[in-house]
Each structure stands twice: as C-alpha cells, then as structure tokens.
C-alpha cells in the first residue's frame, strides 16, 4: 500500500475558492474542480491528499481592524499545521489582503 502524501494549502479567498459576490452576505464558492486546489489534486493524482485551509480576508501577519484578528494568517498557522499533521508539504498563498488600503503598507 502506497503512503498517501498530504499537502496543506493555507491561504486566503483564492485558496478558499471564493467567487465574486454582489454583497458580503452573498458568498459563493467555485466548484471543487474549478478551484486551484482542485486542479492541483487532479494533476497530482490519487497518491495525494490536498487539504484546503482558505479563509477570505486572511493576511500574512496583520490583525484586520474591520474583519478582526481571526484573519491574521500567522496566528492560526501553527494550530492549523498541528490539526492536520502529519503533512508532507505546505503551500502558503497569502499576501493579497495585505495590500488593502487600511493597512497603509503600500
């Protein structure tokens, strides 16, 4: 029996697969096969397990004054890794939300 390789994909709405929404309450999600994590799973094949940990609004290390500290990617990274152990690889896809005007980083 071949060992299943486990890959954690940790990121923001791009990893979550959020589709464009008309309002905050109209949250839609692309189908599993359309999300990049699903495309990755299909490309790698049956010997891999892709674990999606995407949260819309997640930042790299910033507490969001509007959406809350729960969007700080660094804060939840270790508990997330511990939850999904054992892992063979981790893909981190963060940074887009750090460019929000309210953070004044650019």
JSON list of N, CA and C in Angstrom, two decimals, residues 56-95:
[
{"chain": "A", "resi": 56, "resn": "UNK", "atom": "N", "xyz": [-11.29, 33.70, 3.39]},
{"chain": "A", "resi": 56, "resn": "UNK", "atom": "CA", "xyz": [-11.36, 35.01, 2.75]},
{"chain": "A", "resi": 56, "resn": "UNK", "atom": "C", "xyz": [-10.93, 36.13, 3.72]},
{"chain": "A", "resi": 57, "resn": "UNK", "atom": "N", "xyz": [-10.10, 37.03, 3.23]},
{"chain": "A", "resi": 57, "resn": "UNK", "atom": "CA", "xyz": [-9.64, 38.15, 4.05]},
{"chain": "A", "resi": 57, "resn": "UNK", "atom": "C", "xyz": [-8.39, 37.86, 4.86]},
{"chain": "A", "resi": 58, "resn": "UNK", "atom": "N", "xyz": [-7.89, 36.64, 4.83]},
{"chain": "A", "resi": 58, "resn": "UNK", "atom": "CA", "xyz": [-6.71, 36.29, 5.63]},
{"chain": "A", "resi": 58, "resn": "UNK", "atom": "C", "xyz": [-5.49, 37.08, 5.15]},
{"chain": "A", "resi": 59, "resn": "UNK", "atom": "N", "xyz": [-4.72, 37.59, 6.09]},
{"chain": "A", "resi": 59, "resn": "UNK", "atom": "CA", "xyz": [-3.49, 38.34, 5.81]},
{"chain": "A", "resi": 59, "resn": "UNK", "atom": "C", "xyz": [-2.28, 37.49, 6.20]},
{"chain": "A", "resi": 60, "resn": "UNK", "atom": "N", "xyz": [-1.09, 38.02, 5.95]},
{"chain": "A", "resi": 60, "resn": "UNK", "atom": "CA", "xyz": [0.11, 37.28, 6.36]},
{"chain": "A", "resi": 60, "resn": "UNK", "atom": "C", "xyz": [0.29, 37.36, 7.88]},
{"chain": "A", "resi": 61, "resn": "UNK", "atom": "N", "xyz": [0.37, 38.58, 8.41]},
{"chain": "A", "resi": 61, "resn": "UNK", "atom": "CA", "xyz": [0.66, 38.77, 9.84]},
{"chain": "A", "resi": 61, "resn": "UNK", "atom": "C", "xyz": [-0.15, 39.89, 10.47]},
{"chain": "A", "resi": 62, "resn": "UNK", "atom": "N", "xyz": [-1.15, 40.39, 9.77]},
{"chain": "A", "resi": 62, "resn": "UNK", "atom": "CA", "xyz": [-1.85, 41.60, 10.22]},
{"chain": "A", "resi": 62, "resn": "UNK", "atom": "C", "xyz": [-3.21, 41.29, 10.84]},
{"chain": "A", "resi": 63, "resn": "UNK", "atom": "N", "xyz": [-3.50, 41.95, 11.97]},
{"chain": "A", "resi": 63, "resn": "UNK", "atom": "CA", "xyz": [-4.84, 41.91, 12.55]},
{"chain": "A", "resi": 63, "resn": "UNK", "atom": "C", "xyz": [-5.68, 42.94, 11.81]},
{"chain": "A", "resi": 64, "resn": "UNK", "atom": "N", "xyz": [-6.78, 42.52, 11.24]},
{"chain": "A", "resi": 64, "resn": "UNK", "atom": "CA", "xyz": [-7.62, 43.42, 10.45]},
{"chain": "A", "resi": 64, "resn": "UNK", "atom": "C", "xyz": [-8.53, 44.21, 11.38]},
{"chain": "A", "resi": 65, "resn": "UNK", "atom": "N", "xyz": [-8.47, 45.56, 11.36]},
{"chain": "A", "resi": 65, "resn": "UNK", "atom": "CA", "xyz": [-9.29, 46.37, 12.25]},
{"chain": "A", "resi": 65, "resn": "UNK", "atom": "C", "xyz": [-10.79, 46.27, 11.93]},
{"chain": "A", "resi": 66, "resn": "UNK", "atom": "N", "xyz": [-11.14, 45.80, 10.75]},
{"chain": "A", "resi": 66, "resn": "UNK", "atom": "CA", "xyz": [-12.55, 45.69, 10.37]},
{"chain": "A", "resi": 66, "resn": "UNK", "atom": "C", "xyz": [-13.03, 44.24, 10.47]},
{"chain": "A", "resi": 67, "resn": "UNK", "atom": "N", "xyz": [-12.27, 43.31, 9.90]},
{"chain": "A", "resi": 67, "resn": "UNK", "atom": "CA", "xyz": [-12.69, 41.91, 9.87]},
{"chain": "A", "resi": 67, "resn": "UNK", "atom": "C", "xyz": [-12.24, 41.12, 11.09]},
{"chain": "A", "resi": 68, "resn": "UNK", "atom": "N", "xyz": [-11.34, 41.67, 11.89]},
{"chain": "A", "resi": 68, "resn": "UNK", "atom": "CA", "xyz": [-10.94, 41.03, 13.13]},
{"chain": "A", "resi": 68, "resn": "UNK", "atom": "C", "xyz": [-9.59, 40.34, 13.09]},
{"chain": "A", "resi": 69, "resn": "UNK", "atom": "N", "xyz": [-9.08, 40.03, 14.28]},
{"chain": "A", "resi": 69, "resn": "UNK", "atom": "CA", "xyz": [-7.78, 39.38, 14.43]},
{"chain": "A", "resi": 69, "resn": "UNK", "atom": "C", "xyz": [-7.77, 37.96, 13.89]},
{"chain": "A", "resi": 70, "resn": "UNK", "atom": "N", "xyz": [-8.94, 37.38, 13.72]},
{"chain": "A", "resi": 70, "resn": "UNK", "atom": "CA", "xyz": [-9.01, 35.99, 13.21]},
{"chain": "A", "resi": 70, "resn": "UNK", "atom": "C", "xyz": [-8.51, 35.88, 11.78]},
{"chain": "A", "resi": 71, "resn": "UNK", "atom": "N", "xyz": [-8.29, 37.00, 11.10]},
{"chain": "A", "resi": 71, "resn": "UNK", "atom": "CA", "xyz": [-7.81, 36.98, 9.72]},
{"chain": "A", "resi": 71, "resn": "UNK", "atom": "C", "xyz": [-6.28, 36.99, 9.64]},
{"chain": "A", "resi": 72, "resn": "UNK", "atom": "N", "xyz": [-5.61, 37.07, 10.79]},
{"chain": "A", "resi": 72, "resn": "UNK", "atom": "CA", "xyz": [-4.15, 37.06, 10.85]},
{"chain": "A", "resi": 72, "resn": "UNK", "atom": "C", "xyz": [-3.65, 35.64, 10.56]},
{"chain": "A", "resi": 73, "resn": "UNK", "atom": "N", "xyz": [-3.02, 35.47, 9.40]},
{"chain": "A", "resi": 73, "resn": "UNK", "atom": "CA", "xyz": [-2.58, 34.14, 8.98]},
{"chain": "A", "resi": 73, "resn": "UNK", "atom": "C", "xyz": [-1.51, 33.53, 9.87]},
{"chain": "A", "resi": 74, "resn": "UNK", "atom": "N", "xyz": [-0.63, 34.35, 10.42]},
{"chain": "A", "resi": 74, "resn": "UNK", "atom": "CA", "xyz": [0.43, 33.83, 11.28]},
{"chain": "A", "resi": 74, "resn": "UNK", "atom": "C", "xyz": [-0.14, 33.25, 12.57]},
{"chain": "A", "resi": 75, "resn": "UNK", "atom": "N", "xyz": [-1.15, 33.89, 13.12]},
{"chain": "A", "resi": 75, "resn": "UNK", "atom": "CA", "xyz": [-1.75, 33.46, 14.38]},
{"chain": "A", "resi": 75, "resn": "UNK", "atom": "C", "xyz": [-2.30, 32.04, 14.30]},
{"chain": "A", "resi": 76, "resn": "UNK", "atom": "N", "xyz": [-2.95, 31.71, 13.19]},
{"chain": "A", "resi": 76, "resn": "UNK", "atom": "CA", "xyz": [-3.59, 30.39, 13.07]},
{"chain": "A", "resi": 76, "resn": "UNK", "atom": "C", "xyz": [-2.71, 29.34, 12.38]},
{"chain": "A", "resi": 77, "resn": "UNK", "atom": "N", "xyz": [-1.57, 29.72, 11.85]},
{"chain": "A", "resi": 77, "resn": "UNK", "atom": "CA", "xyz": [-0.76, 28.78, 11.07]},
{"chain": "A", "resi": 77, "resn": "UNK", "atom": "C", "xyz": [-0.33, 27.56, 11.89]},
{"chain": "A", "resi": 78, "resn": "UNK", "atom": "N", "xyz": [0.26, 27.76, 13.06]},
{"chain": "A", "resi": 78, "resn": "UNK", "atom": "CA", "xyz": [0.73, 26.62, 13.85]},
{"chain": "A", "resi": 78, "resn": "UNK", "atom": "C", "xyz": [-0.42, 25.71, 14.29]},
{"chain": "A", "resi": 79, "resn": "UNK", "atom": "N", "xyz": [-1.52, 26.24, 14.84]},
{"chain": "A", "resi": 79, "resn": "UNK", "atom": "CA", "xyz": [-2.63, 25.35, 15.18]},
{"chain": "A", "resi": 79, "resn": "UNK", "atom": "C", "xyz": [-3.17, 24.60, 13.96]},
{"chain": "A", "resi": 80, "resn": "UNK", "atom": "N", "xyz": [-3.17, 25.24, 12.82]},
{"chain": "A", "resi": 80, "resn": "UNK", "atom": "CA", "xyz": [-3.65, 24.61, 11.60]},
{"chain": "A", "resi": 80, "resn": "UNK", "atom": "C", "xyz": [-2.75, 23.44, 11.21]},
{"chain": "A", "resi": 81, "resn": "UNK", "atom": "N", "xyz": [-1.44, 23.68, 11.25]},
{"chain": "A", "resi": 81, "resn": "UNK", "atom": "CA", "xyz": [-0.49, 22.61, 10.94]},
{"chain": "A", "resi": 81, "resn": "UNK", "atom": "C", "xyz": [-0.65, 21.46, 11.92]},
{"chain": "A", "resi": 82, "resn": "UNK", "atom": "N", "xyz": [-0.74, 21.79, 13.21]},
{"chain": "A", "resi": 82, "resn": "UNK", "atom": "CA", "xyz": [-0.90, 20.75, 14.24]},
{"chain": "A", "resi": 82, "resn": "UNK", "atom": "C", "xyz": [-2.17, 19.94, 14.03]},
{"chain": "A", "resi": 83, "resn": "UNK", "atom": "N", "xyz": [-3.24, 20.59, 13.60]},
{"chain": "A", "resi": 83, "resn": "UNK", "atom": "CA", "xyz": [-4.52, 19.92, 13.36]},
{"chain": "A", "resi": 83, "resn": "UNK", "atom": "C", "xyz": [-4.42, 18.89, 12.24]},
{"chain": "A", "resi": 84, "resn": "UNK", "atom": "N", "xyz": [-3.64, 19.19, 11.22]},
{"chain": "A", "resi": 84, "resn": "UNK", "atom": "CA", "xyz": [-3.61, 18.34, 10.03]},
{"chain": "A", "resi": 84, "resn": "UNK", "atom": "C", "xyz": [-2.39, 17.43, 9.94]},
{"chain": "A", "resi": 85, "resn": "UNK", "atom": "N", "xyz": [-1.55, 17.40, 10.97]},
{"chain": "A", "resi": 85, "resn": "UNK", "atom": "CA", "xyz": [-0.37, 16.50, 10.94]},
{"chain": "A", "resi": 85, "resn": "UNK", "atom": "C", "xyz": [-0.80, 15.06, 10.79]},
{"chain": "A", "resi": 86, "resn": "UNK", "atom": "N", "xyz": [-0.01, 14.24, 10.14]},
{"chain": "A", "resi": 86, "resn": "UNK", "atom": "CA", "xyz": [1.26, 14.51, 9.50]},
{"chain": "A", "resi": 86, "resn": "UNK", "atom": "C", "xyz": [1.08, 15.13, 8.12]},
{"chain": "A", "resi": 87, "resn": "UNK", "atom": "N", "xyz": [2.02, 15.99, 7.76]},
{"chain": "A", "resi": 87, "resn": "UNK", "atom": "CA", "xyz": [1.99, 16.66, 6.46]},
{"chain": "A", "resi": 87, "resn": "UNK", "atom": "C", "xyz": [3.31, 16.40, 5.73]},
{"chain": "A", "resi": 88, "resn": "UNK", "atom": "N", "xyz": [3.22, 16.31, 4.42]},
{"chain": "A", "resi": 88, "resn": "UNK", "atom": "CA", "xyz": [4.41, 16.15, 3.60]},
{"chain": "A", "resi": 88, "resn": "UNK", "atom": "C", "xyz": [4.86, 17.47, 2.98]},
{"chain": "A", "resi": 89, "resn": "UNK", "atom": "N", "xyz": [3.92, 18.39, 2.84]},
{"chain": "A", "resi": 89, "resn": "UNK", "atom": "CA", "xyz": [4.25, 19.70, 2.26]},
{"chain": "A", "resi": 89, "resn": "UNK", "atom": "C", "xyz": [3.19, 20.72, 2.67]},
{"chain": "A", "resi": 90, "resn": "UNK", "atom": "N", "xyz": [3.60, 21.98, 2.68]},
{"chain": "A", "resi": 90, "resn": "UNK", "atom": "CA", "xyz": [2.69, 23.09, 2.97]},
{"chain": "A", "resi": 90, "resn": "UNK", "atom": "C", "xyz": [2.87, 24.14, 1.88]},
{"chain": "A", "resi": 91, "resn": "UNK", "atom": "N", "xyz": [1.75, 24.57, 1.29]},
{"chain": "A", "resi": 91, "resn": "UNK", "atom": "CA", "xyz": [1.76, 25.65, 0.31]},
{"chain": "A", "resi": 91, "resn": "UNK", "atom": "C", "xyz": [1.09, 26.84, 0.97]},
{"chain": "A", "resi": 92, "resn": "UNK", "atom": "N", "xyz": [1.79, 27.97, 1.07]},
{"chain": "A", "resi": 92, "resn": "UNK", "atom": "CA", "xyz": [1.24, 29.18, 1.66]},
{"chain": "A", "resi": 92, "resn": "UNK", "atom": "C", "xyz": [0.97, 30.18, 0.54]},
{"chain": "A", "resi": 93, "resn": "UNK", "atom": "N", "xyz": [-0.28, 30.59, 0.45]},
{"chain": "A", "resi": 93, "resn": "UNK", "atom": "CA", "xyz": [-0.71, 31.55, -0.59]},
{"chain": "A", "resi": 93, "resn": "UNK", "atom": "C", "xyz": [-1.35, 32.74, 0.11]},
{"chain": "A", "resi": 94, "resn": "UNK", "atom": "N", "xyz": [-0.54, 33.64, 0.63]},
{"chain": "A", "resi": 94, "resn": "UNK", "atom": "CA", "xyz": [-1.02, 34.82, 1.35]},
{"chain": "A", "resi": 94, "resn": "UNK", "atom": "C", "xyz": [-0.32, 36.07, 0.83]},
{"chain": "A", "resi": 95, "resn": "UNK", "atom": "N", "xyz": [-0.90, 37.21, 1.09]},
{"chain": "A", "resi": 95, "resn": "UNK", "atom": "CA", "xyz": [-0.28, 38.49, 0.76]},
{"chain": "A", "resi": 95, "resn": "UNK", "atom": "C", "xyz": [-1.20, 39.45, 0.05]}
]
